[in-house]
Amino acid sequence: MRRTLRSGALVLALLGCGGGSSAGSTASSGGEEPIEFEDEAAARRAPPASEEVTQAEQLIAQGEPDRAVPLLEAAIQRDPRDVRARLDLGLAHEMREDLAAAERAYRGAIEVDPTFAEALNNLGALLRDTDRGEEGIAMLRRAVEARPGLASAHLNLALALEDAGDDAGAENEYRTVMRLAPRDPASRTALAMILLSRGDRDQALIELRRALPLAEGSRADLAAIGNGLRRAGDADLAMRALGESIAAEDTPAPPALRAELALAEYAAGQRDAAEARIREIIRDEPSYPDAHWVLANMLAAREAWRDAATEYQTFLRMAPDAPEAAQARARLEHVRAQR
C-alpha cells in the first residue's frame, strides 16, 4: 500500500475561521480548560486569509484548480510573504498535475517561512512521489520537527522510510500516526504489512481487524486491508473487506480489486466461485494479464494441465517482463511435462 497525504488547505481555512475539525475540541467536566489538539491550536493561531485566498480555496475544494491559480498568483504578487497563498498554489498545481510548478510554490513558501510545516510536508511528499526519496525524507523530518502533531507528515515520513528500506523507522512513525490520529486506518494497515513481512502474523491480524471498521466507505483502505487479511490467513474476513471495497463506490471496481477478491475466495475454499470470478474478469478486461496468471495457477492446482499451459502462455505473451514471468515460465514447463 502506498498513500501520500497532502496538507489540507481547506481544512486549515475552516479551522482558522472557527469551524472546528472532525475531531473537535472537547470541553472537560468541572470547568477545566477544553482539550485542543496541536493541529487545531496551530490553525486557530493562523492569520485570516485574504478574500482572494478564501475564494481560491473554495475553488480548490470544488475541483477547479485552473480558476484558483490566477487568484493565488495575484495574492502572492500583492503580498509575497503570504505563505498560505503559496501553499494553496502548490496544491492547485498538483491538482493540475504540474508538479514542477507545485514544487516551486512549496519551496517559495519555505523560503518565506522555513518552519512552515504544511509546505515542508507537501514538498517532502512530492519529492517522494518523484523518486527523490532521500531529499523527501529530509524535508519530512523538518516537517515533523516543526509540527510534531502533524499526523499527515508522520505518515508521509513513514511511507518514505519504508520505501528506503528503513522498516524500523517506518514502524515508529506509523505508531506515532496511530497515537495522533487513532481513527486513521492507513497507518494501522501499513504497520500490519511490516509486521507480516517479518513474520508476526498474529499482531498483523490484530492491527488489520482494528483498521477494518475505521475504513468504512473507503475503497482504497478496504482493499489494502482485504489484501493484508488474505495474506495473514483470515480469508473470510478478507472477503468481507474486499466485498465492502467493491461496494464502496458507484464506479466499477478495477480488475486488480476483483482479482484480489477471487484470491480471497480461493483461500476460503470457494474455488469454483473464485475461478468463475477470474474468468469474468478476463471476459470484461481482456488486456489485464494478471487474471491469466491467477487463472493458470488455479487450473494447475486442479491438474487441468492443458488449460493451465494455455493461460501461462497467454500471460507471458501479454506481460513478458512482469515480476512473475520467470516463475510463469518454470510453471509452464512443469505443466507441459504433466500432459
XYZ file of C-alpha atoms in Angstrom:
339
model
C 0.000 0.000 0.000
C 1.181 3.458 -0.928
C -0.647 6.597 0.012
C 0.608 10.171 0.028
C -1.148 12.766 2.124
C -1.057 16.454 1.416
C -1.841 19.217 3.860
C -5.496 20.174 3.563
C -5.658 23.869 2.755
C -9.428 23.953 3.049
C -9.342 22.204 6.421
C -6.825 24.788 7.569
C -9.148 27.545 6.361
C -12.153 26.130 8.191
C -10.212 25.747 11.403
C -8.815 29.229 11.113
C -12.342 30.572 10.773
C -13.502 28.723 13.861
C -15.231 25.898 12.015
C -13.533 23.172 14.025
C -12.327 19.789 12.818
C -13.911 16.388 12.701
C -12.189 15.572 15.953
C -13.080 18.860 17.522
C -12.029 20.418 20.802
C -13.580 18.728 23.786
C -14.647 20.543 26.934
C -13.956 18.513 30.056
C -16.140 18.449 33.112
C -15.574 20.503 36.234
C -14.802 23.755 34.434
C -11.391 22.626 33.197
C -9.831 24.064 30.050
C -11.068 22.353 26.862
C -8.794 19.824 25.202
C -7.359 21.180 21.959
C -5.291 19.133 19.563
C -1.987 20.603 18.402
C -3.134 20.949 14.796
C -6.283 22.759 15.919
C -4.302 25.201 18.022
C -1.909 25.952 15.155
C -4.804 26.522 12.769
C -6.566 28.769 15.284
C -3.439 30.895 15.577
C -3.101 31.209 11.786
C -3.808 34.687 10.398
C -7.071 35.088 8.484
C -6.886 34.510 4.756
C -7.417 37.277 2.233
C -10.595 37.309 0.202
C -8.729 36.039 -2.863
C -7.180 33.137 -0.962
C -10.521 32.194 0.601
C -12.155 32.197 -2.820
C -9.289 30.148 -4.276
C -9.590 27.562 -1.508
C -13.278 27.194 -2.280
C -12.440 26.619 -5.942
C -9.808 24.015 -4.998
C -12.389 22.220 -2.858
C -14.770 22.246 -5.833
C -12.126 20.698 -8.076
C -11.468 23.849 -10.105
C -7.725 24.493 -9.717
C -7.423 26.330 -13.045
C -9.642 29.090 -11.710
C -7.853 29.124 -8.362
C -4.333 29.646 -9.761
C -4.701 33.262 -11.018
C -6.338 34.323 -7.755
C -3.467 32.870 -5.746
C -0.822 34.360 -8.027
C -2.457 37.759 -7.601
C -2.489 37.325 -3.805
C 1.221 36.441 -3.813
C 2.073 39.381 -6.062
C 0.299 41.693 -3.618
C 1.901 40.054 -0.559
C 4.966 37.884 -1.351
C 5.048 36.727 2.281
C 1.576 35.129 2.103
C 2.652 31.546 2.775
C -0.918 30.322 2.844
C -1.432 31.513 -0.725
C 1.802 29.794 -1.737
C 0.709 26.541 -0.105
C -2.652 26.685 -1.855
C -0.918 27.457 -5.140
C 1.150 24.302 -4.755
C -1.983 22.249 -4.081
C -3.713 23.738 -7.129
C -0.750 22.963 -9.368
C -0.656 19.386 -8.069
C -4.331 19.023 -8.947
C -3.408 20.227 -12.454
C -0.555 17.655 -12.477
C 2.017 20.402 -12.932
C 4.435 19.047 -10.351
C 7.301 21.374 -11.260
C 5.110 24.415 -10.608
C 3.826 22.846 -7.380
C 7.389 22.292 -6.199
C 8.276 25.931 -6.917
C 5.246 27.096 -4.940
C 6.101 24.943 -1.914
C 9.748 25.992 -1.997
C 8.639 29.600 -2.182
C 6.553 29.154 0.959
C 9.508 27.560 2.758
C 11.805 30.416 1.731
C 9.396 32.815 3.426
C 8.933 30.582 6.484
C 11.458 27.738 6.894
C 9.298 26.227 9.666
C 6.034 26.147 7.667
C 5.209 22.501 8.347
C 2.403 22.103 5.800
C 4.649 23.251 2.945
C 7.524 21.077 4.202
C 5.141 18.126 4.343
C 3.734 18.685 0.873
C 7.151 19.218 -0.665
C 8.521 16.117 1.062
C 5.635 14.019 -0.230
C 6.058 15.432 -3.735
C 9.781 14.636 -3.684
C 8.994 11.068 -2.637
C 6.417 10.780 -5.433
C 9.009 11.925 -7.962
C 11.669 9.408 -6.879
C 13.758 11.782 -4.781
C 13.293 9.802 -1.611
C 16.367 10.915 0.325
C 15.567 14.586 -0.145
C 11.918 13.876 0.634
C 12.832 12.186 3.920
C 14.945 15.171 4.938
C 12.077 17.551 4.165
C 9.558 15.422 6.037
C 11.836 15.259 9.073
C 11.847 19.042 9.061
C 8.041 18.992 8.892
C 7.593 16.754 11.940
C 10.208 18.741 13.834
C 8.334 21.952 13.080
C 4.909 20.452 13.920
C 5.166 17.248 15.972
C 1.376 16.904 15.901
C 1.025 16.946 12.107
C -0.152 13.375 11.547
C -0.017 13.509 7.751
C 3.676 14.445 7.885
C 4.426 11.473 10.129
C 2.521 9.198 7.739
C 4.345 10.563 4.693
C 7.651 10.142 6.533
C 6.731 6.557 7.395
C 5.967 5.800 3.747
C 9.233 7.392 2.614
C 11.248 5.484 5.206
C 9.596 2.232 4.165
C 10.479 2.990 0.539
C 14.082 3.416 1.681
C 14.090 0.047 3.447
C 14.054 1.503 6.972
C 11.219 -0.636 8.346
C 12.112 0.136 11.971
C 11.916 3.870 11.362
C 8.698 3.460 9.385
C 7.130 1.387 12.161
C 7.941 4.085 14.697
C 6.297 6.735 12.510
C 3.211 4.606 11.854
C 2.781 4.155 15.600
C 3.087 7.928 16.038
C 0.291 8.414 13.491
C -1.835 5.876 15.354
C -1.373 7.933 18.524
C -2.105 11.279 16.840
C -4.933 10.036 14.606
C -6.300 6.846 16.172
C -9.160 6.619 13.676
C -6.905 6.616 10.614
C -6.925 3.122 9.039
C -3.960 3.661 6.702
C -1.302 3.715 9.418
C -2.616 0.519 11.033
C -2.755 -1.232 7.673
C 0.758 -0.175 6.719
C 2.077 -1.234 10.112
C 0.381 -4.609 9.667
C 2.196 -5.103 6.364
C 5.545 -4.502 8.074
C 4.587 -6.960 10.808
C 3.630 -9.524 8.160
C 6.932 -9.072 6.357
C 8.822 -10.043 9.491
C 6.568 -12.990 10.256
C 4.457 -11.524 13.082
C 1.153 -12.678 11.628
C -0.852 -12.616 14.857
C -0.079 -8.970 15.615
C -0.642 -8.056 11.971
C -4.117 -9.590 12.161
C -4.876 -7.575 15.295
C -3.996 -4.309 13.525
C -5.908 -5.220 10.361
C -9.020 -6.192 12.314
C -8.815 -2.907 14.212
C -8.420 -0.984 10.949
C -11.413 -2.573 9.216
C -14.245 -0.641 10.932
C -12.264 2.588 10.570
C -12.102 2.170 6.786
C -15.842 2.102 6.190
C -16.689 3.669 2.835
C -13.090 3.947 1.590
C -12.429 1.687 -1.380
C -8.651 2.103 -1.236
C -8.340 1.473 2.512
C -10.711 -1.504 2.441
C -8.822 -3.008 -0.497
C -5.493 -2.704 1.323
C -6.961 -4.236 4.481
C -8.511 -7.087 2.483
C -5.186 -7.850 0.832
C -3.467 -7.891 4.213
C -6.115 -10.105 5.796
C -5.800 -12.631 2.977
C -2.026 -12.691 3.270
C -2.298 -13.028 7.052
C -4.607 -16.040 6.771
C -8.071 -14.657 7.555
C -9.684 -15.348 4.175
C -13.276 -14.985 5.385
C -12.720 -11.507 6.788
C -10.678 -10.635 3.707
C -13.690 -11.491 1.550
C -15.846 -9.180 3.652
C -13.369 -6.290 3.410
C -12.914 -6.707 -0.339
C -16.640 -7.012 -0.932
C -17.163 -3.773 1.002
C -14.383 -2.171 -1.032
C -16.096 -3.041 -4.302
C -19.419 -1.712 -2.991
C -17.897 1.474 -1.560
C -18.096 3.372 -4.861
C -20.570 3.519 -7.707
C -17.783 3.252 -10.275
C -16.818 -0.254 -11.435
C -14.168 -1.938 -9.331
C -10.768 -2.185 -11.052
C -9.758 -5.667 -12.198
C -6.967 -5.907 -9.610
C -9.506 -5.482 -6.805
C -11.818 -8.079 -8.304
C -8.873 -10.457 -8.701
C -7.941 -9.923 -5.060
C -11.466 -10.943 -4.061
C -11.114 -14.069 -6.203
C -7.877 -14.936 -4.393
C -9.633 -14.487 -1.043
C -12.484 -16.733 -2.197
C -9.966 -19.339 -3.298
C -8.171 -19.170 0.051
C -11.523 -19.585 1.809
C -12.176 -22.805 -0.101
C -14.688 -21.311 -2.552
C -12.665 -22.455 -5.542
C -15.422 -22.699 -8.127
C -16.593 -19.175 -7.316
C -13.035 -17.884 -7.430
C -12.355 -19.422 -10.841
C -15.649 -18.110 -12.196
C -14.772 -14.604 -10.985
C -11.366 -14.700 -12.672
C -12.920 -15.860 -15.942
C -15.389 -12.999 -15.663
C -12.516 -10.537 -15.256
C -10.809 -11.959 -18.362
C -14.019 -11.530 -20.305
C -14.548 -7.955 -19.075
C -10.887 -6.855 -19.093
C -9.111 -8.719 -21.908
C -5.991 -6.539 -21.617
C -5.422 -7.383 -17.912
C -2.628 -10.015 -17.865
C -2.618 -10.809 -14.147
C -6.007 -12.513 -14.430
C -4.426 -15.091 -16.752
C -1.621 -15.658 -14.228
C -4.119 -16.252 -11.415
C -6.330 -18.496 -13.534
C -3.309 -20.521 -14.710
C -2.333 -21.228 -11.110
C -5.890 -22.235 -10.205
C -6.056 -24.590 -13.176
C -2.669 -26.110 -12.394
C -3.756 -26.705 -8.803
C -6.639 -28.879 -10.009
C -4.385 -30.543 -12.592
C -6.092 -29.089 -15.649
C -2.687 -29.127 -17.331
C -3.611 -28.249 -20.905
C -5.759 -25.267 -19.927
C -3.170 -24.119 -17.392
C -0.462 -24.172 -20.078
C -2.644 -22.028 -22.325
C -3.136 -19.448 -19.586
C 0.578 -19.332 -18.685
C 1.378 -18.787 -22.366
C -1.190 -16.003 -22.610
C 0.204 -14.314 -19.525
C 3.778 -14.474 -20.835
C 2.727 -13.150 -24.226
C 0.933 -10.203 -22.594
C 3.495 -9.461 -19.854
C 6.886 -10.971 -20.757
C 8.737 -8.676 -18.357
C 6.375 -8.996 -15.381
C 7.902 -9.840 -11.982
C 6.168 -13.233 -12.158
C 7.429 -14.002 -15.682
C 10.332 -16.235 -14.643
C 8.078 -18.214 -12.325
C 5.445 -18.462 -15.048
C 7.999 -19.905 -17.483
C 9.070 -22.514 -14.935
C 5.470 -23.463 -14.208
C 4.686 -23.647 -17.906
C 7.464 -26.190 -18.361
C 6.148 -28.144 -15.383
C 2.558 -28.341 -16.619
C 3.712 -29.253 -20.130
C 5.583 -32.172 -18.642
C 2.389 -33.450 -16.998
C 0.356 -33.626 -20.203
